[in-house]
Short mmCIF file of C-alpha atoms and ligand atoms in Angstrom, two decimals:
data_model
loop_
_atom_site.label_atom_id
_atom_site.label_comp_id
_atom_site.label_asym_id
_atom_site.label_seq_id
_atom_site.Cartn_x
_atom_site.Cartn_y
_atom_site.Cartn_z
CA UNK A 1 -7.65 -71.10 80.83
CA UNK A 2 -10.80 -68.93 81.71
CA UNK A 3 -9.95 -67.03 78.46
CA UNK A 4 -9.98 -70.20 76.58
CA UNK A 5 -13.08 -71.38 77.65
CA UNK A 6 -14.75 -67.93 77.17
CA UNK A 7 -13.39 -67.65 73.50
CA UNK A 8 -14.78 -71.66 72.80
CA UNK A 9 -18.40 -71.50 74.01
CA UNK A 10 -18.42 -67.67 72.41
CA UNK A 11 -17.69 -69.15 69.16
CA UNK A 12 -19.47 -72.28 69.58
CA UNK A 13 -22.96 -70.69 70.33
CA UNK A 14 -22.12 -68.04 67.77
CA UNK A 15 -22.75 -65.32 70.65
CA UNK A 16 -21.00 -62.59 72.84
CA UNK A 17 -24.48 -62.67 74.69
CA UNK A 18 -24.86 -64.33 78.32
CA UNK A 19 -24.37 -67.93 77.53
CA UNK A 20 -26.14 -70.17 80.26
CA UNK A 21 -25.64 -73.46 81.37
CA UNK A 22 -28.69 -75.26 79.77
CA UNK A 23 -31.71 -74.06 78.04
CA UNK A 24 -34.36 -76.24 75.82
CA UNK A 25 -34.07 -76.61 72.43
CA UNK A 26 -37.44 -76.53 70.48
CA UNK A 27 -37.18 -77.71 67.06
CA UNK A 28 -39.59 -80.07 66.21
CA UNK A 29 -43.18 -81.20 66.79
CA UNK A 30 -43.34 -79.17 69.75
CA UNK A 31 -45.69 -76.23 68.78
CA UNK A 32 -48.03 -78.76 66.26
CA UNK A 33 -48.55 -81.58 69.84
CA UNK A 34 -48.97 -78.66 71.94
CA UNK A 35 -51.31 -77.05 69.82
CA UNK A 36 -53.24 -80.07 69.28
CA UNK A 37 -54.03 -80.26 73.19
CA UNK A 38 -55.54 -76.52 73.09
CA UNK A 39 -57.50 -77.19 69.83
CA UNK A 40 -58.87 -80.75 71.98
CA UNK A 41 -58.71 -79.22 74.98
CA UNK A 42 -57.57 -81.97 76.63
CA UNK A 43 -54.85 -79.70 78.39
CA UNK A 44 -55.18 -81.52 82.12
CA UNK A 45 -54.54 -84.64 83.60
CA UNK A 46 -56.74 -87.03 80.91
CA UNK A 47 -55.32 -87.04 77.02
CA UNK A 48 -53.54 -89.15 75.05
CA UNK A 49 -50.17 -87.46 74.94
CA UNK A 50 -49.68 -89.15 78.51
CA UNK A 51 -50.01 -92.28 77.33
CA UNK A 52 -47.91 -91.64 74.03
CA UNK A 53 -45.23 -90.16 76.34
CA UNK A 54 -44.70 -93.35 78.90
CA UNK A 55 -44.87 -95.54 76.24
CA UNK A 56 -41.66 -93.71 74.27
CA UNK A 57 -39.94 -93.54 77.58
CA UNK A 58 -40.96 -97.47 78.23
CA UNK A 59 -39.29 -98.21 74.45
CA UNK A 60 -36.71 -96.09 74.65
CA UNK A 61 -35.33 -97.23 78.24
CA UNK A 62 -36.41 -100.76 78.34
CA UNK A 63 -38.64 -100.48 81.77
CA UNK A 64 -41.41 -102.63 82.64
CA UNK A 65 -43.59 -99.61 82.73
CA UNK A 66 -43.07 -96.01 83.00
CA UNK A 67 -45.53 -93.82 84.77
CA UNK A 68 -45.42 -89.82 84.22
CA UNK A 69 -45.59 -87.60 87.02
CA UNK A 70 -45.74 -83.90 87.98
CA UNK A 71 -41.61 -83.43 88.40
CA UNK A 72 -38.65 -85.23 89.43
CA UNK A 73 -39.53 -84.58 93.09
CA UNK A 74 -42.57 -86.15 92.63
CA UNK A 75 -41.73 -89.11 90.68
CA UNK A 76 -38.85 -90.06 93.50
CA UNK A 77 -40.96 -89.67 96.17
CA UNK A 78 -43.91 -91.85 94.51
CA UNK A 79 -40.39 -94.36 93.99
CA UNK A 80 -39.50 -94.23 97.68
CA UNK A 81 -43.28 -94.72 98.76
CA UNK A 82 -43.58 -97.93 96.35
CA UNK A 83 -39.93 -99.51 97.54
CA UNK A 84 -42.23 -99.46 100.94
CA UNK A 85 -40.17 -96.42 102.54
CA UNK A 86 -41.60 -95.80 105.72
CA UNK A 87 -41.77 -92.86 108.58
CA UNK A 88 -38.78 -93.25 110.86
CA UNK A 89 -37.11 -95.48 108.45
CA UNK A 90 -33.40 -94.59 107.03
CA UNK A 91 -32.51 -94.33 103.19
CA UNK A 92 -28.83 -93.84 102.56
CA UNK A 93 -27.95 -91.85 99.69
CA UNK A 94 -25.09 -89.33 98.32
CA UNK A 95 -24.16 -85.92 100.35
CA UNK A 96 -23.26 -84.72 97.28
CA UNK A 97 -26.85 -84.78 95.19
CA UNK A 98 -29.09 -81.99 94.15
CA UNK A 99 -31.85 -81.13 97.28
CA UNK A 100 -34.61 -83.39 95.78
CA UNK A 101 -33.20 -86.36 96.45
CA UNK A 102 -33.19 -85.80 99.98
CA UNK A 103 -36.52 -83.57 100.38
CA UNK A 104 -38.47 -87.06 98.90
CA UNK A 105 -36.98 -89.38 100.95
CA UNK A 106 -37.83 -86.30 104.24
CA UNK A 107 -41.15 -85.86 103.06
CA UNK A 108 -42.03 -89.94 103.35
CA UNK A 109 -40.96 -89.73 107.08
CA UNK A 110 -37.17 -90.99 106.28
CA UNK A 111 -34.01 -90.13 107.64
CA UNK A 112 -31.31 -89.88 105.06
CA UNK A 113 -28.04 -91.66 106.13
CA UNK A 114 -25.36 -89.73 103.84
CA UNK A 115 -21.97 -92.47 102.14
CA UNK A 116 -19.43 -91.29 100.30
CA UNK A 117 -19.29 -90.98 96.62
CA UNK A 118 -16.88 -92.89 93.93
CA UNK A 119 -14.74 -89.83 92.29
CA UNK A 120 -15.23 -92.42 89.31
CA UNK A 121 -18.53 -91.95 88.94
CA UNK A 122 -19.33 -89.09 91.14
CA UNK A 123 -21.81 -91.12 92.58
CA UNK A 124 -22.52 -93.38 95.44
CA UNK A 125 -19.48 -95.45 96.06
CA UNK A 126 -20.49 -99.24 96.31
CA UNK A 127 -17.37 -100.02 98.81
CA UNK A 128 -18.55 -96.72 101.00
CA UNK A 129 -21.70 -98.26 100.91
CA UNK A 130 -20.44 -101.50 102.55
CA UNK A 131 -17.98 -100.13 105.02
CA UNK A 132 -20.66 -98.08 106.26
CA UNK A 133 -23.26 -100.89 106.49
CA UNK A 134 -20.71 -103.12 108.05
CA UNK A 135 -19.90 -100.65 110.71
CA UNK A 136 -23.15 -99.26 111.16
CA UNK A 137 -25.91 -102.27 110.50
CA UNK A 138 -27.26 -105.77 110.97
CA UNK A 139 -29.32 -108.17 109.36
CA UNK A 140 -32.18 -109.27 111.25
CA UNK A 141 -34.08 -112.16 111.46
CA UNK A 142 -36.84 -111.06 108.74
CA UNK A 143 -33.09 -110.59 106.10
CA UNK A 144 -33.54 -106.48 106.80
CA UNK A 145 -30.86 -104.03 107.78
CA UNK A 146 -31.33 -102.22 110.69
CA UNK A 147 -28.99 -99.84 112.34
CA UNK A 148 -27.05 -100.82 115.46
CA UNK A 149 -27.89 -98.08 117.70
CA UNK A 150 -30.57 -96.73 117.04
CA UNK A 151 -32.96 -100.19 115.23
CA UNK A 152 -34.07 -98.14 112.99
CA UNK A 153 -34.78 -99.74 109.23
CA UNK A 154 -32.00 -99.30 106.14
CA UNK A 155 -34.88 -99.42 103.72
CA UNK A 156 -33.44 -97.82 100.66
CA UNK A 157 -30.24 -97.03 98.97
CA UNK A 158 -30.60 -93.90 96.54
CA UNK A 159 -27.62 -93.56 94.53
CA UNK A 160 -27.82 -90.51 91.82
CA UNK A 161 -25.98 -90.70 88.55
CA UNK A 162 -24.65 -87.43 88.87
CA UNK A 163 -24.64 -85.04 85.72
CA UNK A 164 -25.59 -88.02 84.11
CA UNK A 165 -23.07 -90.07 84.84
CA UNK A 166 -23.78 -93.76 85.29
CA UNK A 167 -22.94 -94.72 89.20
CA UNK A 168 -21.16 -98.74 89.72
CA UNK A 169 -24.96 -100.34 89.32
CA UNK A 170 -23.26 -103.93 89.74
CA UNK A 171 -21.35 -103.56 92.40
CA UNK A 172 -24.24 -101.70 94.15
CA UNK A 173 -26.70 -104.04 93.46
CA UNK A 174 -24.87 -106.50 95.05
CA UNK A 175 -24.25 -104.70 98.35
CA UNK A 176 -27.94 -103.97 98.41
CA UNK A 177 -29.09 -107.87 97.99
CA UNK A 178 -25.63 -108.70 101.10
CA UNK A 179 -28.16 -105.78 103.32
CA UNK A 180 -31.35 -106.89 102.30
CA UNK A 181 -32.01 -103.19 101.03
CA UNK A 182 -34.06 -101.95 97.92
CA UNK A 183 -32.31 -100.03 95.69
CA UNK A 184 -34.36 -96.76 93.76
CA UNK A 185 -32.33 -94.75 91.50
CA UNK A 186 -32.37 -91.18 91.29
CA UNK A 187 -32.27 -91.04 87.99
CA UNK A 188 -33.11 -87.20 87.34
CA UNK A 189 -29.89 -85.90 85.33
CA UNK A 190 -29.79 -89.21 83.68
CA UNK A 191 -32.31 -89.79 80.80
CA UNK A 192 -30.11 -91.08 78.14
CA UNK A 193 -27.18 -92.64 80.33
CA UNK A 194 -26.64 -96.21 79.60
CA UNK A 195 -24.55 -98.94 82.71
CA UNK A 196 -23.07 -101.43 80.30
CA UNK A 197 -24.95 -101.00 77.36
CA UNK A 198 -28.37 -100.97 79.59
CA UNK A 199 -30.55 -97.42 80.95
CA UNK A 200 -29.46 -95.83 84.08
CA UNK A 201 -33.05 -95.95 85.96
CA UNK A 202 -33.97 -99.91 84.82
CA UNK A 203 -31.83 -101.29 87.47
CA UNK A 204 -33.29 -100.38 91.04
CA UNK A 205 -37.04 -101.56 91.57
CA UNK A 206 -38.41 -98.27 90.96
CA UNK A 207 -36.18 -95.06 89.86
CA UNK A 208 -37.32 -91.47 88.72
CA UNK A 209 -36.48 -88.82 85.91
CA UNK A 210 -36.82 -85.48 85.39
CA UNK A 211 -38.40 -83.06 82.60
CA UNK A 212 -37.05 -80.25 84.37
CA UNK A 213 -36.42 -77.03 81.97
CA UNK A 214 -32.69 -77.55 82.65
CA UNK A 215 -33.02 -81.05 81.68
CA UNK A 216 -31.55 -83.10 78.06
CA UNK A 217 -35.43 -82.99 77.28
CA UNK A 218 -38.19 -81.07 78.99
CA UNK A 219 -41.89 -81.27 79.72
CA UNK A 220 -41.64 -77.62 80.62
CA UNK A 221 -42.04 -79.25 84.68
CA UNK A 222 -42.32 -83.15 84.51
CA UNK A 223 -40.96 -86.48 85.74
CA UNK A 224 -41.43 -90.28 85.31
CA UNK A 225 -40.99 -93.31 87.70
CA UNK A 226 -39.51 -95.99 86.34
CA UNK A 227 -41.26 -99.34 87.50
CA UNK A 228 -38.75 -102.82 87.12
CA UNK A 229 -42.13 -104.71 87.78
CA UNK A 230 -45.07 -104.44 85.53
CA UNK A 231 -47.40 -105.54 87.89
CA UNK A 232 -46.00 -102.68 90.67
CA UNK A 233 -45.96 -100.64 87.53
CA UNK A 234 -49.56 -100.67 87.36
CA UNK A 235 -50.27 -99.93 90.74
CA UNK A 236 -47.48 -97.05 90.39
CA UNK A 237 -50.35 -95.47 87.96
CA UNK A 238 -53.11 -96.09 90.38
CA UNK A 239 -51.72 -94.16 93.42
CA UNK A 240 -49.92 -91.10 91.62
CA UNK A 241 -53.64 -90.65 90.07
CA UNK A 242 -56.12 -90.67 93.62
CA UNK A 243 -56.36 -94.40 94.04
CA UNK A 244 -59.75 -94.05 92.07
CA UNK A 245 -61.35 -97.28 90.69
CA UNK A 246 -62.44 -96.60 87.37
CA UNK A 247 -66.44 -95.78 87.05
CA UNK A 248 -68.10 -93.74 84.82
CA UNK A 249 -69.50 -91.71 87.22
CA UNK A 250 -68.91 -92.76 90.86
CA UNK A 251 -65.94 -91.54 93.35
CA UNK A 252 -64.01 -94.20 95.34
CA UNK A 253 -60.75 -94.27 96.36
CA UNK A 254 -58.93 -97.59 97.42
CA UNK A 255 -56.07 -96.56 99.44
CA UNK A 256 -54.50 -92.92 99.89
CA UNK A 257 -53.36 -91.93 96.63
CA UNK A 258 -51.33 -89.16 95.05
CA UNK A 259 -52.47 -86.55 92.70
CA UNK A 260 -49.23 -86.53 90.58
CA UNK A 261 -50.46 -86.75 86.69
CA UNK A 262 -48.50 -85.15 84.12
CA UNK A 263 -50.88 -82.85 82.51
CA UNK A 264 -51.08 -83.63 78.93
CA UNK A 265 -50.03 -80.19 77.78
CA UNK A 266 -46.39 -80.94 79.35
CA UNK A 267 -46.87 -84.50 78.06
CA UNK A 268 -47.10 -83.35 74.36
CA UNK A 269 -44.46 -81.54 74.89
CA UNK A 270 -42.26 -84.59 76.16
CA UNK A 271 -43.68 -86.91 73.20
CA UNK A 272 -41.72 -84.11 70.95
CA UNK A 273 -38.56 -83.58 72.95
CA UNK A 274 -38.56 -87.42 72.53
CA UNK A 275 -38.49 -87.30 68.78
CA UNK A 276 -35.59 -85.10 68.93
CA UNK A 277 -33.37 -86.80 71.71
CA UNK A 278 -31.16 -88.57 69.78
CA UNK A 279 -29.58 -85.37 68.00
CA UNK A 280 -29.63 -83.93 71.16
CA UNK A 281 -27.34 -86.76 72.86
CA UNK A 282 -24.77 -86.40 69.56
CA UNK A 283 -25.00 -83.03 69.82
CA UNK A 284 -23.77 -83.34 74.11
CA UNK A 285 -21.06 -86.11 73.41
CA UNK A 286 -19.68 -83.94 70.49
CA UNK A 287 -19.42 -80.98 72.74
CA UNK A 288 -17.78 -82.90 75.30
CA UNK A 289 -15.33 -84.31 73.09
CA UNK A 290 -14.58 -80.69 71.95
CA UNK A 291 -14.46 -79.78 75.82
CA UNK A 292 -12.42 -82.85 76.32
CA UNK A 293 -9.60 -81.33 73.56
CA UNK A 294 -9.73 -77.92 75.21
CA UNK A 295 -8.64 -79.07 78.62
CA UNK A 296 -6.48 -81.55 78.19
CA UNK A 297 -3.04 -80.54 79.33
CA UNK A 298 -4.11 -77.83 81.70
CA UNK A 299 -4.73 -77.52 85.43
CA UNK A 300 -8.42 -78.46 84.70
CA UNK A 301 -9.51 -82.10 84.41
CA UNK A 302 -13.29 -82.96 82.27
CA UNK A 303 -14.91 -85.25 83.98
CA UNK A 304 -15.35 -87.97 81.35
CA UNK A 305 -17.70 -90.90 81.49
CA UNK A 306 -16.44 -94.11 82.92
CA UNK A 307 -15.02 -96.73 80.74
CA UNK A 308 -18.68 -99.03 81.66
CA UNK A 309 -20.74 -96.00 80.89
CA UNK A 310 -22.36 -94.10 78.09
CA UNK A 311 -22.99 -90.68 79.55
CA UNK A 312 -25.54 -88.34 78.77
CA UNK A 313 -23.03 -85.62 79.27
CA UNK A 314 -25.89 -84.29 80.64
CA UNK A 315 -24.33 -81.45 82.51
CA UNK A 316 -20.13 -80.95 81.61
CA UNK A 317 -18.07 -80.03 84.27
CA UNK A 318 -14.50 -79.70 85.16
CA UNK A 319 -12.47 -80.77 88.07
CA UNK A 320 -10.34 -77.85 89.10
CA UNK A 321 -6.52 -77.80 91.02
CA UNK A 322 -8.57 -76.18 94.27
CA UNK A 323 -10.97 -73.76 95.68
CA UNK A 324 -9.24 -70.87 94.86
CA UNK A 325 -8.20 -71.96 91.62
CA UNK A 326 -12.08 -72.39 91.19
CA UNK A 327 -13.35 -69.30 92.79
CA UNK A 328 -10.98 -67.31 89.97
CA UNK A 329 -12.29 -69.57 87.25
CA UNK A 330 -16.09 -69.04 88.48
CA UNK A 331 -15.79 -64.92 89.06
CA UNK A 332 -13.89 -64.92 85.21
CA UNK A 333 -16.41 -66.78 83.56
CA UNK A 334 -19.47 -65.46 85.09
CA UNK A 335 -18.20 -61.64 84.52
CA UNK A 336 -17.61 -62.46 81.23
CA UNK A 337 -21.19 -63.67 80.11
CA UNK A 338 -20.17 -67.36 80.48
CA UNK A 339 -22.26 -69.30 83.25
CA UNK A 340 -20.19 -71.40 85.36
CA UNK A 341 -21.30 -72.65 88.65
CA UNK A 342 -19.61 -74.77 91.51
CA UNK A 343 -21.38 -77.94 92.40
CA UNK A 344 -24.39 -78.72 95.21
CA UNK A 345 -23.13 -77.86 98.72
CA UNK A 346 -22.74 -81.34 100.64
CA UNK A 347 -26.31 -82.42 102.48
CA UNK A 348 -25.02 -82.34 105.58
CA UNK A 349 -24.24 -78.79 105.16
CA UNK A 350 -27.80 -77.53 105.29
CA UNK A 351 -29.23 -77.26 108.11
CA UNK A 352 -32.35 -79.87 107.98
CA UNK A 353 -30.12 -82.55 107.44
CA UNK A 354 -26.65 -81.42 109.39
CA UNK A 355 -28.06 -83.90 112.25
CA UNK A 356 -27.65 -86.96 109.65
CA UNK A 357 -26.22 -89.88 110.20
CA UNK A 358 -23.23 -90.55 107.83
CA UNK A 359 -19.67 -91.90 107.32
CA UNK A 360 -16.42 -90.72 105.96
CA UNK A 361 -17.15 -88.20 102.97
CA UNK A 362 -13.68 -87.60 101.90
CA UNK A 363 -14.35 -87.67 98.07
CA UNK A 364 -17.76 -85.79 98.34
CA UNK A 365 -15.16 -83.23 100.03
CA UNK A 366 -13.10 -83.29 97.46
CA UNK A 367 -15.26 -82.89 94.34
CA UNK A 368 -17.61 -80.05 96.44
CA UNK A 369 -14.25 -78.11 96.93
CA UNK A 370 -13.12 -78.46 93.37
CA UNK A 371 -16.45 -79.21 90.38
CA UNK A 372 -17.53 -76.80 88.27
CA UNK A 373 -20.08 -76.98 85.52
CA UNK A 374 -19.37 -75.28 82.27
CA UNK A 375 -22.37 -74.59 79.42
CA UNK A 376 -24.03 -78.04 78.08
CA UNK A 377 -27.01 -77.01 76.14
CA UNK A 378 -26.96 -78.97 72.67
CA UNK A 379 -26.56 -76.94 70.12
CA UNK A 380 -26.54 -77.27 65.91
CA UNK A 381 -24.45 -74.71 65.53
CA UNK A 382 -22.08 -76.15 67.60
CA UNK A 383 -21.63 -78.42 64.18
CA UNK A 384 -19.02 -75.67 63.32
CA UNK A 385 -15.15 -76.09 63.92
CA UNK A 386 -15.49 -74.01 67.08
C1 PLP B 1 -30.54 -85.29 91.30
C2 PLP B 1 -31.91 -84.74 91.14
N1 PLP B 1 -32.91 -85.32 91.79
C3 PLP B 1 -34.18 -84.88 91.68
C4 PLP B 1 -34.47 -83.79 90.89
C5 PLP B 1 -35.87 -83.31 90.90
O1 PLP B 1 -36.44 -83.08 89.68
P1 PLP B 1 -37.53 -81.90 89.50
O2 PLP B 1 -36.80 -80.62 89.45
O3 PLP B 1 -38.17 -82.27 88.19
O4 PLP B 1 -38.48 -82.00 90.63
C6 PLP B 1 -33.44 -83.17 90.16
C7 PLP B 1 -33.66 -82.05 89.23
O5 PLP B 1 -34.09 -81.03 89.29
C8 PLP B 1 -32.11 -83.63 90.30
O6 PLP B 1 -31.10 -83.06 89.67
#
């Protein structure tokens, strides 16, 4: 099957050259809004490309307001600090999530608590979520979680929609309002990704995306926080910029702020990726249909989007028979200019967090032993019968 996939992307990216898993794609305004920041000089944190940028991202997604940030990382961990996440609180999220998810919630003073994942949606399962809670938590008299041995908070609930694939928002939500819990999605991989016909990232009361290079658009480095309330929204804006009060002249600062602005160099940037993201999403779900064709009837499954979701198809990836049958498949691939690459290692697995609490991971064990992701960038000439 290696052979098979080597031969596809070859003749679908019309190269024998090292084919990675995701690169940008600059083909629009990019250059011209960039440009126009040098010629203005407004390269830094003041310019109106920041302003154009959240408001395309507030259109595009639905959210009460959208507030641009330095990266993912940042944006999440300006999300957890708004849901009210505390030092020595505990936010449960996935084991099986990209390293930012967890570094935010460590570097507001949290403790992550790690559930098990849906092999539906590869992310957090809702009845993990429960089981653990029931086992683990009660509700005390102020209608807050708190753990059983140890009284420390359940603040948040961080569920990630993993290669852009939308997690069970519904049934999640209503575990979360049963606990008392806020819920912030980590909404990174998942610009794009629609729950029932409505943007991953517009469901928890604040949720963050990412601009990374790898990312269906970039900002070169970027994020965005996604605010449910404008209000909250608003004061999103005033703490990832210093907590200044606007003056003409004089310095004061409110409360202890952030110094996350997007720059408005990356910004422009995003206002053009924006223009051009949705050819970029029919270019993805093309390729995954294609990707779909090519595996079906061998020992590989594609992961396709559930039947509630529109996926992103952000990153494609394949579910293979087992490790060994995956190690073969990686080695192949790799030596043969094709990028393939197994998924994160569980959380628990490093060594800051291997003291976590966390509950059965049984799924997460089975999709870290058997995902790989296969090349994803969007591509044109990918309109070709390859
Ligand atoms: C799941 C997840 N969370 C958070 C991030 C952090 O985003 P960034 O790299 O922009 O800081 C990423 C992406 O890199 C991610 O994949």
């Amino acid at each position: 099957m290696h052979k098979k996939l080597i031969n596809f992307v070859q003749e679908y990216y019309h190269t024998k050259e090292f084919i990675p898993l995701h690169t940008p794609t600059f083909c629009g305004n990019e250059k011209l809004y960039v440009n126009n920041t040098l010629d203005s000089t407004f390269v830094s944190s003041v310019g109106k490309y920041v302003d154009q940028f959240e408001q395309q991202i507030e259109v595009y997604t639905g959210t009460a307001k959208a507030i641009a940030a330095v990266n993912g990382t940042a944006a999440l961990h300006t999300a957890l600090y708004m849901a009210g996440v505390k030092s020595g609180d505990l936010v449960i999220t996935q084991a099986l999530t990209f390293v930012a998810t967890c570094n935010a919630l460590y570097h507001m003073g949290a403790e992550p608590v790690f559930v098990d994942v849906s092999k539906v949606s590869l992310g957090l399962c809702p009845i993990a979520l429960d089981n653990y809670l029931e086992d683990n938590a009660f509700i005390n008299n102020d209608g807050f979680s708190q753990h059983k041995l140890t009284q420390q908070v359940f603040r948040a609930v961080v569920p990630m929609h993993t290669f852009g694939h939308p997690v069970e928002l519904d049934e999640l939500m209503v575990v979360c309002s049963k606990w008392g819990i806020a819920l912030v999605e980590d909404a990174a991989e998942s610009l794009g990704s629609f729950y029932k016909g409505q943007h991953t990232g517009t469901f928890g009361s604040f949720s963050a995306i990412s601009f990374n290079g790898n990312k269906v658009i970039t900002t070169g480095g970027g994020g965005m926080v996604l605010c449910k309330s404008f209000d909250e929204g608003l004061h999103t804006k005033h703490i990832t910029t210093t907590a200044k009060v606007p003056h003409p002249y004089e310095f004061f600062h409110d409360e202890p702020g952030f110094n996350y602005r997007m720059p408005n160099l990356n910004a422009a940037l995003g206002c053009a990726q924006m223009e051009a993201l949705p050819k970029f999403l029919k270019q993805k779900r093309k390729l995954a249909l294609k990707y779909k064709d090519l595996f079906m009837g061998s020992e590989f499954q594609f992961i396709e989007e559930a039947g509630y979701a529109k996926s992103n198809y952000w990153l494609n990836a394949i579910i293979c028979l087992d490790a060994a049958s995956r190690e073969t498949f990686i080695k192949q691939t790799n030596a043969h200019g094709v990028m393939t690459r197994p998924i994160w290692k569980l959380m628990h697995r490093l060594p800051m967090f291997e003291n976590a609490f966390r509950g059965p991971l049984e799924n997460s064990e089975f999709i870290e032993a058997r995902v790989v992701n296969i090349p994803s960038t969007p591509s044109e000439i990918g309109k070709s019968d390859a």
